[in-house]
Coordinates of C-alpha atoms in Angstrom, one line a residue:
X1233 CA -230.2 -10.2 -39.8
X1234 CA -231.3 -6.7 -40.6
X1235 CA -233.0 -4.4 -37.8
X1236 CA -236.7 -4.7 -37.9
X1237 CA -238.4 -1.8 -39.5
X1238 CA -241.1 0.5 -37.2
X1239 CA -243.8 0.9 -40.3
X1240 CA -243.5 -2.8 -41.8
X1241 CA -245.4 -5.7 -41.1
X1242 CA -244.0 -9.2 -40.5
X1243 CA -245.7 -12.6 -40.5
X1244 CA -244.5 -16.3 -39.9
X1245 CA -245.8 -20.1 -39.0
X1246 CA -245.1 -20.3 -35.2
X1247 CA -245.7 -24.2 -35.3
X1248 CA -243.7 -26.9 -37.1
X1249 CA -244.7 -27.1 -40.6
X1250 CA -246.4 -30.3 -41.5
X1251 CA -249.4 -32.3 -40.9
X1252 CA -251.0 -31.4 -37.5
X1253 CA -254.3 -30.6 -35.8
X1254 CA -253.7 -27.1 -35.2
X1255 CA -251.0 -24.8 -36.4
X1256 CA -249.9 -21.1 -35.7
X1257 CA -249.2 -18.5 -38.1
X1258 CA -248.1 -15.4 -36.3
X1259 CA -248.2 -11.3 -37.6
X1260 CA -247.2 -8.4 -36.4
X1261 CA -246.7 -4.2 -37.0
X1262 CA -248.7 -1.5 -37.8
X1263 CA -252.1 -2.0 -38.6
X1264 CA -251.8 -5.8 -38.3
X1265 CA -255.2 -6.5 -37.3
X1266 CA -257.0 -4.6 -40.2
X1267 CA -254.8 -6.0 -42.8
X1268 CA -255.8 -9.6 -41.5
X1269 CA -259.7 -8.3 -41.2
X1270 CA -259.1 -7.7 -44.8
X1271 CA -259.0 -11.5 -45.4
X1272 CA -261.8 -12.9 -43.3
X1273 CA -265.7 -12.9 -43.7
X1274 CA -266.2 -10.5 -40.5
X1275 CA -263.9 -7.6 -41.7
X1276 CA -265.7 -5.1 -39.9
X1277 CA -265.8 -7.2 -36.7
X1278 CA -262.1 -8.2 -36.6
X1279 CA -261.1 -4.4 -36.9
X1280 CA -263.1 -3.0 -34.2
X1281 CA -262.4 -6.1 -31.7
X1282 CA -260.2 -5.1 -28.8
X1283 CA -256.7 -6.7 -27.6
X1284 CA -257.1 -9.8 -25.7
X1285 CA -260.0 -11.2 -27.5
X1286 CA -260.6 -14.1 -29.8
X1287 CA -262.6 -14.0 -33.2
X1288 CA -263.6 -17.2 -34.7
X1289 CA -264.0 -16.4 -38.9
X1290 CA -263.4 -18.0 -42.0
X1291 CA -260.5 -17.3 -44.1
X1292 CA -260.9 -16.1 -47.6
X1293 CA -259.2 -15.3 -50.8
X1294 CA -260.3 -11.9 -51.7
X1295 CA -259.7 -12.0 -55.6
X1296 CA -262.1 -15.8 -55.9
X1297 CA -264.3 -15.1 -52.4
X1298 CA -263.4 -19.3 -51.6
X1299 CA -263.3 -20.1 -47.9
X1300 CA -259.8 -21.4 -47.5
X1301 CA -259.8 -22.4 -43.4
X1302 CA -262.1 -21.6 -40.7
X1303 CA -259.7 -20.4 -37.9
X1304 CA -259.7 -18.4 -34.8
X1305 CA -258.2 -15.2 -34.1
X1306 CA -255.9 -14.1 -31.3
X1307 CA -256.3 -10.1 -31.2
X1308 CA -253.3 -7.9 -29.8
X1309 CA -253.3 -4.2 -29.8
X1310 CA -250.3 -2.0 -29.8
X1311 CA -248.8 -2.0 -26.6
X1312 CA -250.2 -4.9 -25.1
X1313 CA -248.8 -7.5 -27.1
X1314 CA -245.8 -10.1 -27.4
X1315 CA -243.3 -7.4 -29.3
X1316 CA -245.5 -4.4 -28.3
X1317 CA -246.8 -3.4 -31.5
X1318 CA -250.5 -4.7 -33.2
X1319 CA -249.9 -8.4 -33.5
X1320 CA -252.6 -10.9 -35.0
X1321 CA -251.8 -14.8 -34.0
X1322 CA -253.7 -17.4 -36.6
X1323 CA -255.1 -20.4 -35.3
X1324 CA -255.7 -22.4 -38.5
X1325 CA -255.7 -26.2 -39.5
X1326 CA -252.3 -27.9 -39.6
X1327 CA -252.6 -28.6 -43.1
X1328 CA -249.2 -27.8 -44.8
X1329 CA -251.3 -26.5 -48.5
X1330 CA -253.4 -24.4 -45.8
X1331 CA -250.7 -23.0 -44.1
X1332 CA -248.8 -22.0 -47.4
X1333 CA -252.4 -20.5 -49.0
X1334 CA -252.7 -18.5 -45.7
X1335 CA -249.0 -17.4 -45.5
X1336 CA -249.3 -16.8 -49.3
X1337 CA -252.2 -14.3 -49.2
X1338 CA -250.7 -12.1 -45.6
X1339 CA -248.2 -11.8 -48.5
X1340 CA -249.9 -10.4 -50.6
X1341 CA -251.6 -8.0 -47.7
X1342 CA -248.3 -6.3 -47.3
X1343 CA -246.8 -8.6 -44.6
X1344 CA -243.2 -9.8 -45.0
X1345 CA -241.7 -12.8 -43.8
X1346 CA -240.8 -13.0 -40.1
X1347 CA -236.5 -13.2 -39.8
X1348 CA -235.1 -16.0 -37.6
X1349 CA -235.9 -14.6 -33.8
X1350 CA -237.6 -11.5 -35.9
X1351 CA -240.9 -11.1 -32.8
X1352 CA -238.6 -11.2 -30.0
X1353 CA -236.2 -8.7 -31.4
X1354 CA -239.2 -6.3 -31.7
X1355 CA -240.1 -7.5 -27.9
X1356 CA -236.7 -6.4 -26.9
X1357 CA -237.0 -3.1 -29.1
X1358 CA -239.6 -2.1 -27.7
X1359 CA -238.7 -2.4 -23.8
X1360 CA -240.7 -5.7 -23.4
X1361 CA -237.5 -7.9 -23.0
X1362 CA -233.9 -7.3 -21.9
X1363 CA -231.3 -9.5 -23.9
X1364 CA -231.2 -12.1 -21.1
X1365 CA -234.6 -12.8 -21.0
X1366 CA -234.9 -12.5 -25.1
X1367 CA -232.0 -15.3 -25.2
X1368 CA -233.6 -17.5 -22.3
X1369 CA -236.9 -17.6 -25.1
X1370 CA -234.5 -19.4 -27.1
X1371 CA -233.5 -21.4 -24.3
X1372 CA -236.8 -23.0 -23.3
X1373 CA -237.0 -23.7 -27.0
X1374 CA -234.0 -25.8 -27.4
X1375 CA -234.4 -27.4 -23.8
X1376 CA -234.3 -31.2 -24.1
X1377 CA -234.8 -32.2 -20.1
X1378 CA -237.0 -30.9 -17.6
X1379 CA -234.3 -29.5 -15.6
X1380 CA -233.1 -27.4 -18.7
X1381 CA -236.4 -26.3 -19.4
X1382 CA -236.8 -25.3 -15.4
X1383 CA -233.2 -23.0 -15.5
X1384 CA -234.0 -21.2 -18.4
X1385 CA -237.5 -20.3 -17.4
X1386 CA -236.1 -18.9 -14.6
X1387 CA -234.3 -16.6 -16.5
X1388 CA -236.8 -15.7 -18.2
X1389 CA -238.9 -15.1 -15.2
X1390 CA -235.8 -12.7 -14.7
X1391 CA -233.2 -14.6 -12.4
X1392 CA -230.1 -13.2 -14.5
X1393 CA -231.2 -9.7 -15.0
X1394 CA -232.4 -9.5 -11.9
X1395 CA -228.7 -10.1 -10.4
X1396 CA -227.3 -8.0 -13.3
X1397 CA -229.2 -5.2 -12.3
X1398 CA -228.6 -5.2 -8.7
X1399 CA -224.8 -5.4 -9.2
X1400 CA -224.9 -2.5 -11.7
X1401 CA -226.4 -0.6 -9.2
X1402 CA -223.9 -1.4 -6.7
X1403 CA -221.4 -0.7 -8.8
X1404 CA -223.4 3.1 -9.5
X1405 CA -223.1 3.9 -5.4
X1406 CA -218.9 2.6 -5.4
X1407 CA -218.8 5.5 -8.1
X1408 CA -220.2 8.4 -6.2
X1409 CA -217.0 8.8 -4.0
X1410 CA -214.7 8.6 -7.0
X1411 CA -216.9 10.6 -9.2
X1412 CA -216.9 13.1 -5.7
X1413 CA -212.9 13.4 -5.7
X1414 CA -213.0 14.1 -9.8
X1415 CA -215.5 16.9 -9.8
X1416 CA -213.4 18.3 -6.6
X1417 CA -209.9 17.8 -6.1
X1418 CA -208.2 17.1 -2.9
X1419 CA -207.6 20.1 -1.5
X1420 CA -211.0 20.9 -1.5
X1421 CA -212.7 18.1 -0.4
X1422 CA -209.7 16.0 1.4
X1423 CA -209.5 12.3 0.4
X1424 CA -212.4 10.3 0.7
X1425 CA -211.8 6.7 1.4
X1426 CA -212.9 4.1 -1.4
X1427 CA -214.5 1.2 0.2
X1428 CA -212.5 -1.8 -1.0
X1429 CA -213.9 -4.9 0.5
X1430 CA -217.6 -3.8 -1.3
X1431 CA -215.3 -4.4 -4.6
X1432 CA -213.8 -7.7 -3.6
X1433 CA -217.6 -8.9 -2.7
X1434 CA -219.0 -7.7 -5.8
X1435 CA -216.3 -9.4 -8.1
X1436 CA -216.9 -12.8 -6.4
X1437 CA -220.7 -12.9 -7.0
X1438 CA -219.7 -12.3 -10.8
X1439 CA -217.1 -14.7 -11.1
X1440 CA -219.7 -17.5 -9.9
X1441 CA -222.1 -15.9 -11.7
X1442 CA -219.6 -16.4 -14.6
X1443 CA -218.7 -19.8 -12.7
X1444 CA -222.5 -20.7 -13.5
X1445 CA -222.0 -21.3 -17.1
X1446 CA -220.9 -24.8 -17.0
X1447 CA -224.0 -25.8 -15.0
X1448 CA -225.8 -23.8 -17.8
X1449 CA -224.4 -25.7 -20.7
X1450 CA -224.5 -29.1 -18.9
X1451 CA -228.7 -28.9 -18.7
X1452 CA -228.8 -27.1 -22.1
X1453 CA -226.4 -29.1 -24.0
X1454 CA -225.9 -32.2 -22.7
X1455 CA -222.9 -34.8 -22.9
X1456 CA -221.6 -37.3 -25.4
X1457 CA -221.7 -40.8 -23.9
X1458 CA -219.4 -43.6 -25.3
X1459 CA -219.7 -47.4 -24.8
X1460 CA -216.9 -48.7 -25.8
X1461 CA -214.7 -51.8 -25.2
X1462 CA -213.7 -55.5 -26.3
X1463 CA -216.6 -57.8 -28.3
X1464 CA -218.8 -59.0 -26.6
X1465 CA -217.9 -56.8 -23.2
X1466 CA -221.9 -55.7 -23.0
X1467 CA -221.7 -52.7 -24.8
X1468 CA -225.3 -53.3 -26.5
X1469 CA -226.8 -55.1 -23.5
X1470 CA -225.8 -51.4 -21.6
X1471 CA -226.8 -49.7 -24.5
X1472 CA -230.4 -50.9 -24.0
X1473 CA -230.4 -50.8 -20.0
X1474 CA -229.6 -46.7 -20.1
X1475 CA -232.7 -46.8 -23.0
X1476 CA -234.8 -49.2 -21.6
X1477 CA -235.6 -50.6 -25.0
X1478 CA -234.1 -53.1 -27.4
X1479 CA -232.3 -51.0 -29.6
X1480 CA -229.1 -52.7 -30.2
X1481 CA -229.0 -56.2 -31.3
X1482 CA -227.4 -58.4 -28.1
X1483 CA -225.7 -61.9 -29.2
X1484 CA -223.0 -63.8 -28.0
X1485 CA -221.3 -63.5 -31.6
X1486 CA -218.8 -61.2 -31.6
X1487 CA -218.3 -58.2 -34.1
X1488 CA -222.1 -58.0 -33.9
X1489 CA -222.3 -53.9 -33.8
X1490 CA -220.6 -53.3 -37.1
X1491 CA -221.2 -49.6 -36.5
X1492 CA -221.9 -47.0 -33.9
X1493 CA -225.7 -46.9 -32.9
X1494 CA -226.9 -43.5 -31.2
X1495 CA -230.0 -42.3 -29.1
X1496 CA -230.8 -39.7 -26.2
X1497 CA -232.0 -40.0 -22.9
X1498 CA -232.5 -38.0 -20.0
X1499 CA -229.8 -39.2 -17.1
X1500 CA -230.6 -37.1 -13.9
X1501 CA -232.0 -34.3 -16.0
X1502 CA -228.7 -34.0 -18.2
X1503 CA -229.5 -34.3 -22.1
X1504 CA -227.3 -37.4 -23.3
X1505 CA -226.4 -38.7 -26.7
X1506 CA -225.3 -42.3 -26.1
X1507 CA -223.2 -44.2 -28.4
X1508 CA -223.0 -48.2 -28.7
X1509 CA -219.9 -48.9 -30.7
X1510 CA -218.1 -51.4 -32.1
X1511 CA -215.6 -53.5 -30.0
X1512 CA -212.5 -52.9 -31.0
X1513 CA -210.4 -55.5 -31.8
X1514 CA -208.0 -56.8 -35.1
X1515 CA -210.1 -57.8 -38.1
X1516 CA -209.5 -58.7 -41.2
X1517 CA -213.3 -58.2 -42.1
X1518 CA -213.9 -55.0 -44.2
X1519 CA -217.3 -53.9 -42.5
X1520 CA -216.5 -54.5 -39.0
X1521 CA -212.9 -52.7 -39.7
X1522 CA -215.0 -49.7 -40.8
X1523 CA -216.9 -49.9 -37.4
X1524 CA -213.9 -50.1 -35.6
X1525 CA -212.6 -46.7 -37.5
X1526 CA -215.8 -44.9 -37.1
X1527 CA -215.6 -46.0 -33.2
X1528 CA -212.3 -44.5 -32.9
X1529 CA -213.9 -41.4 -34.5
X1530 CA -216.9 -40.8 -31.8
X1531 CA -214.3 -41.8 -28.8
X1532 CA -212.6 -38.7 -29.3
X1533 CA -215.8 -36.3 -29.1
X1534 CA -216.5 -37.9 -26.5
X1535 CA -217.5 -36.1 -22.9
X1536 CA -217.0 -39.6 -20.9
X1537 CA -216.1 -43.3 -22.2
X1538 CA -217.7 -46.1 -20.4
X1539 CA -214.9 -48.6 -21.0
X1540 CA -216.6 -51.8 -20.2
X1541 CA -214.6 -55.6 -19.5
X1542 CA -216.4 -58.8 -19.6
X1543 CA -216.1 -60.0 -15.8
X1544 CA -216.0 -63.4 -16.7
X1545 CA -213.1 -62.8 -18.7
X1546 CA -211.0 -60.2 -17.3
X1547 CA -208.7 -57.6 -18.4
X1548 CA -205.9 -58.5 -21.1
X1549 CA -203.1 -56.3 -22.4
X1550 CA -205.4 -54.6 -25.2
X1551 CA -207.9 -53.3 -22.1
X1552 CA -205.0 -52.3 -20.4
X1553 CA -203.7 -50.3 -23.1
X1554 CA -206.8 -48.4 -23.6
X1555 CA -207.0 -47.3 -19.6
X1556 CA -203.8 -46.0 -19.5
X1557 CA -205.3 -43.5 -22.3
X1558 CA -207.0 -40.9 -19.8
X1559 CA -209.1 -39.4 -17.4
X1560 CA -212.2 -39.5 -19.3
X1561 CA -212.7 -43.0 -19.1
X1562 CA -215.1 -45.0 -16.4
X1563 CA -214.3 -48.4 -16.1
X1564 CA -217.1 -50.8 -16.2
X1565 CA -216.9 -54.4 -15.0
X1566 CA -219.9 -56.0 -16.5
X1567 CA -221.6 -59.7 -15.8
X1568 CA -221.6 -59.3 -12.8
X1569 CA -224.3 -61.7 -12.1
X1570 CA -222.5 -64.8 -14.0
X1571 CA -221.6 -67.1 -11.8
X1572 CA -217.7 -67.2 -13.2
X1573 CA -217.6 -63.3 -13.1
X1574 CA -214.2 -62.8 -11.2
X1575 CA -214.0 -60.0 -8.5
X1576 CA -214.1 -56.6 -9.8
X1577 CA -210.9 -54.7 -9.3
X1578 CA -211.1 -51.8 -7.2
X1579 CA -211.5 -48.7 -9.7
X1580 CA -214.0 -50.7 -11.6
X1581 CA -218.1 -50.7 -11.1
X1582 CA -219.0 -53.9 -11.2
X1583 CA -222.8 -53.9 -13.6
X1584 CA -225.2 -56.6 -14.5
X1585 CA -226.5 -55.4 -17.3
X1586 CA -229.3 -58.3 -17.4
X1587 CA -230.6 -57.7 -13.6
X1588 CA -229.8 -54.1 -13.7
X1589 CA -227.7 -54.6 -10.2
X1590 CA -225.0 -51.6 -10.2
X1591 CA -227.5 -49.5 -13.1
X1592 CA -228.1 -46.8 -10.5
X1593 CA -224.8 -46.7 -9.3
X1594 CA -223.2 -46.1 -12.5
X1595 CA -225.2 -43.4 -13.3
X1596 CA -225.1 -41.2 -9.9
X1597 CA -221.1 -42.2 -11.1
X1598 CA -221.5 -40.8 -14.5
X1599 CA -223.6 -37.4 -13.2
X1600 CA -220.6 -36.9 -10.6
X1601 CA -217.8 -37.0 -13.3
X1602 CA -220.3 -34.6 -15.5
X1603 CA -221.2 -32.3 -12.8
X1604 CA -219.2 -28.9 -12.2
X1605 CA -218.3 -29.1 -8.4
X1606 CA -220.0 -25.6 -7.9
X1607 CA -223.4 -25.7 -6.4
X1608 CA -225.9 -23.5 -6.8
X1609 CA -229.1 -23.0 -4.5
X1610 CA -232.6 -23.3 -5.4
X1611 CA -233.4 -20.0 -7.3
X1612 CA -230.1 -18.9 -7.6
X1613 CA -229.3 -17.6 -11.3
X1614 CA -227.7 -19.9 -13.9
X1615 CA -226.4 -18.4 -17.2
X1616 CA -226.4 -20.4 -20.4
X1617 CA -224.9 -18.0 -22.7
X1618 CA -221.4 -17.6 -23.6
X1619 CA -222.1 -13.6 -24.8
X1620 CA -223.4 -13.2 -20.8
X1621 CA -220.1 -15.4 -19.6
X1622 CA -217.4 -13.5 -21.1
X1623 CA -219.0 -9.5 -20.1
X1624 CA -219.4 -11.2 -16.8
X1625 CA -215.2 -12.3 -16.4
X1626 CA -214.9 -8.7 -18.4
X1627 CA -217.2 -7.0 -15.8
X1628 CA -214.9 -8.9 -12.9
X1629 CA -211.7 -8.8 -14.0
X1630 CA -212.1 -4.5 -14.4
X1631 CA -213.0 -4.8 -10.7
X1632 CA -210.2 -6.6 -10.0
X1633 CA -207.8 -4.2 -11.5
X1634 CA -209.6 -1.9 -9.4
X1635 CA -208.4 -3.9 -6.0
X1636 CA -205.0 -4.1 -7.6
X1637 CA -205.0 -0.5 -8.1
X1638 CA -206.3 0.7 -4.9
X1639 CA -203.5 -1.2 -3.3
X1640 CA -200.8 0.3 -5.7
X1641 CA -202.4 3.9 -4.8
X1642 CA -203.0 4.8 -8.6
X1643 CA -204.4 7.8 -9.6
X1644 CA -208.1 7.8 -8.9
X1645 CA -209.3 8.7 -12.5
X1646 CA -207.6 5.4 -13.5
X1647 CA -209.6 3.8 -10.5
X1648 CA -213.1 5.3 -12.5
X1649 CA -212.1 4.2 -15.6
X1650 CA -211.9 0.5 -14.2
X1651 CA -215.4 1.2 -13.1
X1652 CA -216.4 2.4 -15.6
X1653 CA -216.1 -0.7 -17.7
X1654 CA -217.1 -3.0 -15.4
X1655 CA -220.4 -1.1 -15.6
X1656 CA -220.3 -1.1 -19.6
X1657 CA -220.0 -4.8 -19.6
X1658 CA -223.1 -5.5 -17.4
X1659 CA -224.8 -2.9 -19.4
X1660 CA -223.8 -5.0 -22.3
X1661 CA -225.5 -8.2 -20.8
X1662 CA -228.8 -6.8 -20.8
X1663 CA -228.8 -4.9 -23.8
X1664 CA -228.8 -1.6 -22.1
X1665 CA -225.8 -1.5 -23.8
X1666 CA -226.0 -3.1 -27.5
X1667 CA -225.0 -2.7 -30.9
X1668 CA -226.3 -4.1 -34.5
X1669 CA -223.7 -6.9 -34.1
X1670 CA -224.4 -8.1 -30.9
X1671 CA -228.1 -8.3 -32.0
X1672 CA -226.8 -10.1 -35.2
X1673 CA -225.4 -12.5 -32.8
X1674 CA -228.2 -12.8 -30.5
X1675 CA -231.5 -13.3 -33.1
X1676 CA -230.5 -15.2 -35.4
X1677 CA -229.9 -18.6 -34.0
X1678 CA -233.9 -17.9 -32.6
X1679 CA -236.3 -20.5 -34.6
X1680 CA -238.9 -18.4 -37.5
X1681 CA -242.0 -17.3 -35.8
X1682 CA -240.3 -17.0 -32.2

């Protein structure tokens, strides 16, 4: 993705493109507004309306005169807008030939099309954004649960920049003695004692800071859930409990899930993709083999393998042999409500899939083997970005050299240098700091039109 030019204009659909009720097709740059006054039936109108106002108009093609879409018009003027230049936001019928006529004819007016994350890379240009708040946009976008919609409006309400700038600041006072003993040596001035402990607090908020990333991920991202086990262990009847729907087909023949069925769900406020598969077992039957393989397959992306045993059965050398595989596994022990269900052994949860006894349990089970131990308290900030992750273990790990070289009693320019970087990393978080690559690497995962 290039750099957004200063004297062009951009435009893109905002909304989904297909059939909808409303749609929005987004401009911005210089002169925005009079170029789109140019294709509506109250040109003079549109260019003398103020920022902050709506115009309802009718769209037209200016070489036939046809009315194309009657639409309202979202005025923005040039500082006071989204990316702080003129901007011009379309609200037009969600037909997808309307939209492209539209799109087709801002074209034409000297508009461009909009690059991936194109508006909020202006915002941030222009001072309207820093880069944490730019990449929580793309956040609230992508969030798939409530809870990863709540963190990363909170950063971009300004939680993580907020704590980036506060520690940059700190690390500007720790400076002024060292920069002090630089501009006047020793003799002069006689030494000035670095305080130490300031650093070792500083250092520590970052690393949790850093710490925070997992929590991050886990509400952004999500897990990969597994259901796996013998035939007819209650993968499917599971399956639909988590769902609450009949999505797999339950029957007492085995070899009934020939392949792996998938969905997502919201357990706790962590994004889930669920996976019934097939049980796992020796066939000489071609299709149910292939399920088998393809189960094999999505048990080793997995994040954590339910590993459920028919109660009324109990465990046999081949459920044994997949236990002893490793720590990712939660063993399920399911029937419980049969009346020949034996006793669940003791690092099994015993689960009735059919009355839903032990549901709730297994899944405060499954959030505690997903959760990071680390807490963090209500309003605290939580980073989702690995860019913001590694500057922040960057940003502590100069500081710790800094400890390390305190206590070694090295030369005091070395000491600045350290400071230096850490200060160059948090200045790299924000964007204070920034680069056409880092910008490459920020925009243009961002959706067109955002």
């Amino acid at each position: 993705m290039t750099a957004p030019l200063t004297n062009d204009k951009i435009a893109a659909l905002a909304t989904p493109f297909g059939a909808a009720a409303l749609a929005v097709i987004r401009t911005s740059g210089p002169d925005s507004v009079a170029a789109v006054a140019r294709l509506t039936d109250r040109d003079t109108v549109v260019s003398a309306t103020g920022g902050g106002r709506l115009r309802k108009v009718n769209i037209l093609d200016p070489a036939s005169g046809q009315v194309l879409d009657e639409v309202m018009l979202a005025i923005y003027r040039e500082p006071r807008s989204y990316t702080g230049e003129e901007m011009v936001e379309i609200f037009c019928h969600g037909s997808p030939p309307g939209i492209q006529q539209i799109l087709t004819l801002l074209y034409r007016q000297g508009f461009r099309a909009a690059e991936p994350g194109e508006f909020t890379q202006r915002a941030f240009l222009a001072g309207k954004l820093d880069l944490t708040r730019a990449e929580a946009v793309q956040e609230i976008v992508r969030s798939r649960t409530a809870q990863g919609h709540d963190l990363a409006l909170r950063r971009l309400g300004g939680s993580v920049s907020a704590a980036i700038e506060e520690a940059k600041q700190r690390l500007v006072r720790l400076m002024a003695p060292v920069a002090l003993q630089l501009d006047y040596p020793e003799e002069e001035t006689g030494e000035i004692p670095f305080p130490v402990e300031p650093v070792r607090e500083l250092r520590e908020q970052l690393s949790t800071l850093a710490g925070s990333y997992r929590t991050g991920r886990l509400y952004q991202e999500g897990i990969v859930l597994v259901l796996a086990g013998r035939t007819n262990a209650g993968k499917s009847s599971l399956f639909n409990a988590l769902l609450k729907e009949d999505r797999s087909i339950v029957s007492a023949t085995p070899g009934t899930t020939r392949d792996y069925i998938e969905s997502s769900l919201d357990l706790g406020g962590v994004p889930v993709r669920v996976y019934d598969t097939a049980g796992v077992r020796v066939t000489g039957e071609e299709i149910e083999g292939e399920g088998i393989r393809r189960t094999r397959q999505v048990l080793e992306a997995a994040d954590l393998v339910l590993y459920l045993v028919d109660g009324t059965v109990g465990i046999d050398e081949e459920d044994r042999e997949f236990l002893g595989r490793g720590t990712r596994l939660l063993p399920v022990w399911t029937k419980s409500d049969a009346p020949h269900c034996l006793p669940a052994p003791e690092s099994f949860l015993p689960l009735s899939a059919l009355t839903l006894a032990g549901l709730d349990r297994l899944v405060e089970e499954v959030l505690t083997r997903v959760t990071p131990e680390q807490t963090y308290p209500e309003g605290s900030p939580v980073i989702d970005s690995l860019r913001q992750k590694n500057l922040l273990e960057a940003a502590s790990q100069s500081l710790l050299h800094v400890e390390e070289g305190l206590a070694a009693g090295v030369p005091i320019d070395a000491i600045a240098l350290d400071l230096q970087e850490a200060i160059h990393a948090l200045g790299e978080i924000t964007g204070e700091v920034t680069s056409a690559d880092i910008l490459e690497q920020v925009f243009t995962g961002f959706c067109v039109g955002k």
